[in-house]
C-alpha angles and dihedrals in degrees: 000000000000086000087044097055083039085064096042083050095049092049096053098054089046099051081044088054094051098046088057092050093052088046087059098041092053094047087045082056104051087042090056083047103052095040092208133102115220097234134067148177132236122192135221099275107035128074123212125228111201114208118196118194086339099311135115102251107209112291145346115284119241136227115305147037108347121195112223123198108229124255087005109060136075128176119206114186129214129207115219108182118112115278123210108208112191103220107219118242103288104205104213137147111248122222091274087058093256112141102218127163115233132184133180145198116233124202116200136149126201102251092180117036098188089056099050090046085050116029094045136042098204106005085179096054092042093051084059103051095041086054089056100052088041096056095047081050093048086045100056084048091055131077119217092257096059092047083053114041111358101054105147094079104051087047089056088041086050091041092056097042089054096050104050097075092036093061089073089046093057093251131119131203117240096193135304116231118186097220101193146008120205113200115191121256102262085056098048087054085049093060113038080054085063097051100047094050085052096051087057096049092060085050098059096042092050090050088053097055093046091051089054092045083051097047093046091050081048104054085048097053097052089053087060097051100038085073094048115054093189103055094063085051092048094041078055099054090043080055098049081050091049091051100037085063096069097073098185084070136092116212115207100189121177113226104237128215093227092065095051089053094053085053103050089048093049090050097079102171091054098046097105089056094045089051083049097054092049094054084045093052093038082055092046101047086054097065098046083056094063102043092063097046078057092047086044097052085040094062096044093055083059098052090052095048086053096043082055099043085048088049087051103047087045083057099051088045110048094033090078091044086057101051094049092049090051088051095055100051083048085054087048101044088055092040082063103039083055091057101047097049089048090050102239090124103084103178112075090205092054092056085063096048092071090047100050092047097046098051096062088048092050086054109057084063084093103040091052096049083052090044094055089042088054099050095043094053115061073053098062 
């Protein structure tokens, strides 16, 4: 009996054995089938959203270890940092007609993450290409000034536009910042035209100014020195030591009048000597005043002796010439009187041509010999 209860025994543990190793084989199995553990975990920044046949189960996991039921349960994370999404260059004409390429920058974070797994397919995709279409409509409102120099409030105006439809996707939009405008070449010489004209129009006019402060400082200051003789000569002197202290320079300084005067007055026991020396140059300068109204009369004496001797020697010379001239149209007058009385002339309207001629030449005889009496008289 007693061999007999030690079999049963040792049956029973066997057949136990055996039952606890087909229970974990068979886990072991389900487990290999399903290819999922049951439990997961789920990290600081990102939220779980646990879906059960299909469907959202309450609300989003938090961080930790989450317990999943087998062949029921998925589990689908969301990340909900702040993600910085680079928008491409968007090519668009700005309200002044001007074609630029733009491209942002756009901050969001996922606040609900049920709503951005349902509502949207790709929140990520669809907040891209929301941005896009957002910034070319924000470029044709804005003129080229305010993409240049007045940003802030197309990035609130852009901000806006991109979170209107990302409130019902459970995002929010941190904030939208347009990082560069390109402006096509022709423009970029435009305006750097503009600004250098610009530039120089502030330089003149700040030279001009300085030039009137200076003349005015000036004017004053010979006012002041003008009452005052001895401060020129001792500016000049300050100036002589400026420039003296530069030795690599040559001075070339004309010695002023002004300056010997200021001597020879300052100079008070030798001012008898120095009147003395003034009546003597007066004096002086006086007769070399008269001397040269002599030499001047003298030279025109002279002037006047040769103009006569050259009248003279025209006279002596012109007055033959004359004569001999006078002497060869008489010849000629009588040479043509001869043949006309004799007949050889033909033609009747020929006979009155020598006439007609010689008796204008005959004539200037007279007007030459008045003219040379006229001209030798006021001579002599």
């Amino acid at each position: 009996m007693e061999a007999t209860g030690e079999t049963v025994l040792a049956d029973f543990v066997r057949w136990l054995t055996l039952l606890v190793l087909e229970i974990v084989l068979g886990v072991a199995v389900v487990l290999g089938l399903t290819g999922r553990p049951r439990f997961r975990v789920v990290r600081q920044f990102e939220r779980g959203v646990v879906y059960r046949w299909g469907k959202v189960l309450g609300q989003p996991r938090e961080a930790g270890i989450t317990l999943l039921r087998p062949f029921s349960d998925r589990l689908v994370r969301v990340n909900t940092q702040i993600v910085t999404m680079p928008v491409p260059s968007q090519e668009g004409i700005t309200k002044d007609n001007v074609t630029v390429r733009v491209d942002a920058v756009v901050y969001y974070r996922v606040m609900d993450p049920v709503k951005a797994i349902i509502e949207v397919q790709d929140y990520q995709f669809a907040v891209s290409q929301v941005a896009q279409t957002s910034l070319r409509s924000i470029i044709g409102k804005s003129s080229l000034d305010d993409l240049l120099s007045n940003r802030e409030p197309m990035n609130q105006g852009l901000a806006l536009m991109l979170d209107s439809p990302a409130i019902g996707w459970g995002i929010h939009i941190d904030r939208v910042e347009i990082k560069d405008v390109t402006l096509p070449e022709s423009m970029k010489r435009s305006m750097a035209r503009q600004a250098e004209a610009d530039r120089e129009r502030r330089a003149r006019i700040i030279t001009a100014d300085g030039e009137l402060q200076a003349s005015k400082k000036l004017a004053q200051a010979a006012d002041i020195m003008s009452a005052s003789p001895a401060s020129l000569q001792l500016r000049l002197m300050q100036t002589m030591v400026e420039v003296a202290s530069e030795k690599s320079s040559t001075i070339i300084l004309p010695f002023p009048v002004e300056l010997l005067r200021f001597l020879e007055h300052s100079s008070l026991p030798h001012s008898d000597v120095a009147a003395a020396n003034r009546r003597t140059n007066e004096a002086g300068s006086s007769d070399r005043v008269a001397v040269r109204d002599a030499d001047r009369e003298s030279e025109l004496v002279l002037g006047l002796d040769d103009l006569d001797a050259a009248i003279a020697v025209t006279e002596a010379a012109v007055l033959p010439a004359l004569e001999v001239l006078n002497r060869a149209k008489a010849k000629a007058a009588e040479a043509a009187a001869l043949e006309a009385a004799h007949g050889l002339v033909t033609n009747p309207e020929s006979d009155l041509e020598p006439e007609s001629d010689l008796e204008p030449e005959l004539d200037l005889e007279p007007e030459l010999d008045l003219e040379l009496e006229a001209e030798s008289e006021p001579v002599e």
